[in-house]
Coordinates of C-alpha atoms in Angstrom, one line a residue:
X1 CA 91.5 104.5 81.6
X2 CA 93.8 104.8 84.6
X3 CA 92.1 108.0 85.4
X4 CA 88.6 106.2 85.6
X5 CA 89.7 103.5 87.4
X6 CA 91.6 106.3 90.1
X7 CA 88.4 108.0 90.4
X8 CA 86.3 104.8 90.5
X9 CA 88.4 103.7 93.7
X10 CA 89.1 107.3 95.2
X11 CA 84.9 107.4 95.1
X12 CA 84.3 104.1 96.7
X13 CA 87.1 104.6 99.0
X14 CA 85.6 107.5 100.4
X15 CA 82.7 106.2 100.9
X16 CA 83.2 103.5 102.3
X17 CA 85.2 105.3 105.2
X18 CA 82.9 107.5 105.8
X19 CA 80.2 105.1 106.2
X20 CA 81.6 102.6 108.5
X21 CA 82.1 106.3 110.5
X22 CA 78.5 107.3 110.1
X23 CA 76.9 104.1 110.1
X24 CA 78.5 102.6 113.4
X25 CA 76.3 104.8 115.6
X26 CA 72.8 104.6 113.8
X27 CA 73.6 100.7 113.9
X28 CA 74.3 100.5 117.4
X29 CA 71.2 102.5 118.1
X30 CA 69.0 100.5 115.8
X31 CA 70.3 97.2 117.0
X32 CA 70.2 98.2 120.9
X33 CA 67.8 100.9 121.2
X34 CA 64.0 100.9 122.8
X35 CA 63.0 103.8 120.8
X36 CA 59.6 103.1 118.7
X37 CA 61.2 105.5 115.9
X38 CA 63.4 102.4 114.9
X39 CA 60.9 100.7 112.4
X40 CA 60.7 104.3 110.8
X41 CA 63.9 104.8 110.7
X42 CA 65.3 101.1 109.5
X43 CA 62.6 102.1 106.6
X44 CA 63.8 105.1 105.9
X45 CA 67.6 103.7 105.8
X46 CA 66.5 100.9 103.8
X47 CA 64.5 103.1 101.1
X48 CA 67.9 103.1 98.5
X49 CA 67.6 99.5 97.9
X50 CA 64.0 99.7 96.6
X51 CA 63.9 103.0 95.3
X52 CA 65.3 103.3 91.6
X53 CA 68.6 105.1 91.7
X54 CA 67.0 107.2 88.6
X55 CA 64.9 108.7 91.5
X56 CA 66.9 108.8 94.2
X57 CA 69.1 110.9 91.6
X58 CA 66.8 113.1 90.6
X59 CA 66.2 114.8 94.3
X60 CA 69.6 114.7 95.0
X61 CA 70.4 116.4 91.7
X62 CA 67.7 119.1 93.0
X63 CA 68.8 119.5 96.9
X64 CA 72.8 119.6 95.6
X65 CA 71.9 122.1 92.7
X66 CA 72.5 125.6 92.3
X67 CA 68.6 126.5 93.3
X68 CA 68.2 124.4 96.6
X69 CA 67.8 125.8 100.1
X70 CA 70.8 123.7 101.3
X71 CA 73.1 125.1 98.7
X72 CA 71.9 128.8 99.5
X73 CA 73.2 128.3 103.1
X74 CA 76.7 127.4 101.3
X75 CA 76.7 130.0 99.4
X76 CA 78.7 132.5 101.7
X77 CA 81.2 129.4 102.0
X78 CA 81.9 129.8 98.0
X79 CA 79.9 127.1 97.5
X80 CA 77.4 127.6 94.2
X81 CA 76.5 123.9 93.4
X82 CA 77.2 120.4 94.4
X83 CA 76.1 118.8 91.4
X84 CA 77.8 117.3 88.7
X85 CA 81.4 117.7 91.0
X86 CA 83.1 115.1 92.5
X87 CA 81.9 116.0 96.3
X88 CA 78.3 115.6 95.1
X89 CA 79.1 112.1 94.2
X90 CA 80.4 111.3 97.4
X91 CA 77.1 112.7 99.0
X92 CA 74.5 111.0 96.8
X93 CA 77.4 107.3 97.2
X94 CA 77.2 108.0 101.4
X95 CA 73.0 108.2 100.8
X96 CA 72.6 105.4 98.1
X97 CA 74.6 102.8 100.1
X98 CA 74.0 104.0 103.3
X99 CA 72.1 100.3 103.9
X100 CA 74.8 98.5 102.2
X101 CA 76.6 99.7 106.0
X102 CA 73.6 99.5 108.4
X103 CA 73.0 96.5 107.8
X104 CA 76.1 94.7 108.2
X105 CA 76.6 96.1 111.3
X106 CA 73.3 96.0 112.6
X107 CA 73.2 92.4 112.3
X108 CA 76.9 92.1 113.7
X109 CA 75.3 94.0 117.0
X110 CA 72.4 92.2 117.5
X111 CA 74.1 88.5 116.8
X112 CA 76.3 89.3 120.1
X113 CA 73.2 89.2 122.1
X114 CA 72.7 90.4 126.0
X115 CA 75.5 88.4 127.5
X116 CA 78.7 89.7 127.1
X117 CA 77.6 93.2 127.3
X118 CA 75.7 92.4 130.7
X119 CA 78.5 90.7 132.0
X120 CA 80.9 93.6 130.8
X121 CA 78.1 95.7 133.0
X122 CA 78.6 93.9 136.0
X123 CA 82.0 93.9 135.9
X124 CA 82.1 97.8 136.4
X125 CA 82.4 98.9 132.7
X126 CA 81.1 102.6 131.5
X127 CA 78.5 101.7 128.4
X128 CA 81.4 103.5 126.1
X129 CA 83.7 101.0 127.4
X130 CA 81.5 98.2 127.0
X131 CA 81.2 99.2 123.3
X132 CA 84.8 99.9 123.0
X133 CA 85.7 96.3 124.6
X134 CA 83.3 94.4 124.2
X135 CA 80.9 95.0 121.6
X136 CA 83.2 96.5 118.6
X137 CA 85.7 93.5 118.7
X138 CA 83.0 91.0 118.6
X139 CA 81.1 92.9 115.4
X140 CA 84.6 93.1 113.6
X141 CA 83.1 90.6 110.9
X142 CA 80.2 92.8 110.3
X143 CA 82.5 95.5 109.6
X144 CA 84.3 93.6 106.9
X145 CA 81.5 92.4 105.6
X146 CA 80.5 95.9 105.6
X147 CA 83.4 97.7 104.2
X148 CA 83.0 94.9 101.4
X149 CA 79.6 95.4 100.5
X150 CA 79.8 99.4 100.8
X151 CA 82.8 99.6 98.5
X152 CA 81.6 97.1 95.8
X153 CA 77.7 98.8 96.0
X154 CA 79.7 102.1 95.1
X155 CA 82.2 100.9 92.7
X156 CA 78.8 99.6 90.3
X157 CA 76.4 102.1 91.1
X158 CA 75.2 103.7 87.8
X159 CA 71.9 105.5 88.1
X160 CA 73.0 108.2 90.8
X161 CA 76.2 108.6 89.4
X162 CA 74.7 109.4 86.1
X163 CA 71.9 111.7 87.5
X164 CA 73.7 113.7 90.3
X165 CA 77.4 113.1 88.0
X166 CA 77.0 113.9 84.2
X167 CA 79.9 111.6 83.7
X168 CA 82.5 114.5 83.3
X169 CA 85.8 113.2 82.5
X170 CA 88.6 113.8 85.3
X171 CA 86.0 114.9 87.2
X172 CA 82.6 112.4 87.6
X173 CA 83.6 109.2 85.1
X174 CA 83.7 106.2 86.9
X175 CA 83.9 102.8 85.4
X176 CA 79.6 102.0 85.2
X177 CA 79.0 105.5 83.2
X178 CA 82.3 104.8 81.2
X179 CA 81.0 101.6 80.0
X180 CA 77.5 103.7 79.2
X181 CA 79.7 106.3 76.8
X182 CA 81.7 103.4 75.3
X183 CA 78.7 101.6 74.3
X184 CA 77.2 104.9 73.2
X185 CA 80.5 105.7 70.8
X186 CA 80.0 102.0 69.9
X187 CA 83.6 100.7 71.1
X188 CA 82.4 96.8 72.2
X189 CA 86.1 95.7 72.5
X190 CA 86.7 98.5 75.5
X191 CA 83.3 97.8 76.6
X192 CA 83.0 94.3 76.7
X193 CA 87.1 94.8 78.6
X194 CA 85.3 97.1 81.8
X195 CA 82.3 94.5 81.9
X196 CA 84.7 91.5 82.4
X197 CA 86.9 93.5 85.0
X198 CA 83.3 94.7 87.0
X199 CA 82.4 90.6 86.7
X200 CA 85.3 89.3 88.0
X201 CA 85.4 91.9 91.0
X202 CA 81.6 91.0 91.3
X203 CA 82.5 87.4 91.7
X204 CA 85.2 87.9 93.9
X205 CA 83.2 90.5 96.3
X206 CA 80.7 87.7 96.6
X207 CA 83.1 84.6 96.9
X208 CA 85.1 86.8 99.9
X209 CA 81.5 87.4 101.6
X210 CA 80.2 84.0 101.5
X211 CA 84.0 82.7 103.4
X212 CA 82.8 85.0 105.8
X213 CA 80.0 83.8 106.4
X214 CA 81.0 80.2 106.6
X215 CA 83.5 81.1 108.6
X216 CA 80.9 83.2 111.2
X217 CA 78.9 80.0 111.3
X218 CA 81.8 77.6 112.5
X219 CA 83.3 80.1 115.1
X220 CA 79.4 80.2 116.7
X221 CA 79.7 76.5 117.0
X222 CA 82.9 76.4 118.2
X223 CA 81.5 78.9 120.8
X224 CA 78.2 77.1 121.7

């Protein structure tokens, strides 16, 4: 069980890293940009929470496998599959809650308006400084509130893990497809154990992100 629950936090870990990484940019653009490709692209960002993760799976499970295009370019690299490893789940977590980051973050963005980035402006600042000083400071809740919902989204993912995953032991079990096999091998007491520990960390996740947002609203009186 310790060995699930490693690779059930190593996974999420990860991924939620690499997504505050990857997601900080496209967030700043889609919050800040003028390009008309941002309604396309929000879509196209926000497709994993619509889309059943059976599907999402699926492709994943064919442009990580052994046959894909994107594999053969590995190939030279030693690389023969992606699926059903450990990296492959990382891949189809960074896809599947890739909005679970945008979002945040592009709501922190646009909630500091024009103002303090204009008056950063004025002042002399370089656009990578007004990001650095300004802007990145002031969206600090939207990165916890990111890193939150990232890390929890990944942690109870089932559907991508299952398709892309296999549910190797040691190698692609996490807690949702251990609870699936323990259910299957008809062992309710373990089963009914997991569920309980995903259900309090549920309620906790969303306890911690409603404080937050309590919290947002009085420091925006406080400031108007």
């Amino acid at each position: 069980m310790g060995e699930v629950l490693w690779l059930t936090a190593k996974l999420a870990g990860i991924t939620t890293l690499l997504l505050l990484l990857l997601a900080t940019p496209l967030s700043w653009w889609l919050a800040r940009g003028r390009s008309p490709l941002r309604t396309p692209v929000t879509a196209i960002v926000a497709l994993p929470i619509v889309l059943p993760p059976t599907v999402l799976g699926f492709y994943l499970l064919i442009a990580l496998g052994p046959n894909s295009p994107l594999i053969a370019l590995l190939q030279p690299f030693g690389v023969r599959t992606l699926a059903f490893t450990f990296e492959g789940l990382v891949i189809g977590s960074l896809i599947y809650s890739l909005p679970f980051a945008v979002q945040p973050l592009r709501n922190a963005f646009l909630a500091i308006g024009d103002e303090p980035l204009e008056a950063a402006a004025s002042l002399g600042a370089s656009r990578a400084q007004t990001f650095w000083r300004v802007a990145l400071p002031l969206a600090v809740p939207g990165y916890v509130a990111a890193a939150i919902l990232t890390f929890a989204h990944t942690v109870g993912e089932f559907g991508v893990v299952m398709m892309l995953g296999g549910n190797i032991p040691g190698e692609t079990t996490v807690l949702s497809t251990e609870i699936y096999r323990l259910v299957e091998a008809l062992e309710w007491g373990e089963a009914h154990r997991l569920s309980l520990l995903l259900l309090a960390f549920a309620f906790l996740v969303l306890t911690v992100l409603l404080a937050l947002e309590a919290r947002s609203k009085i420091l925006l009186r406080t400031r108007a």
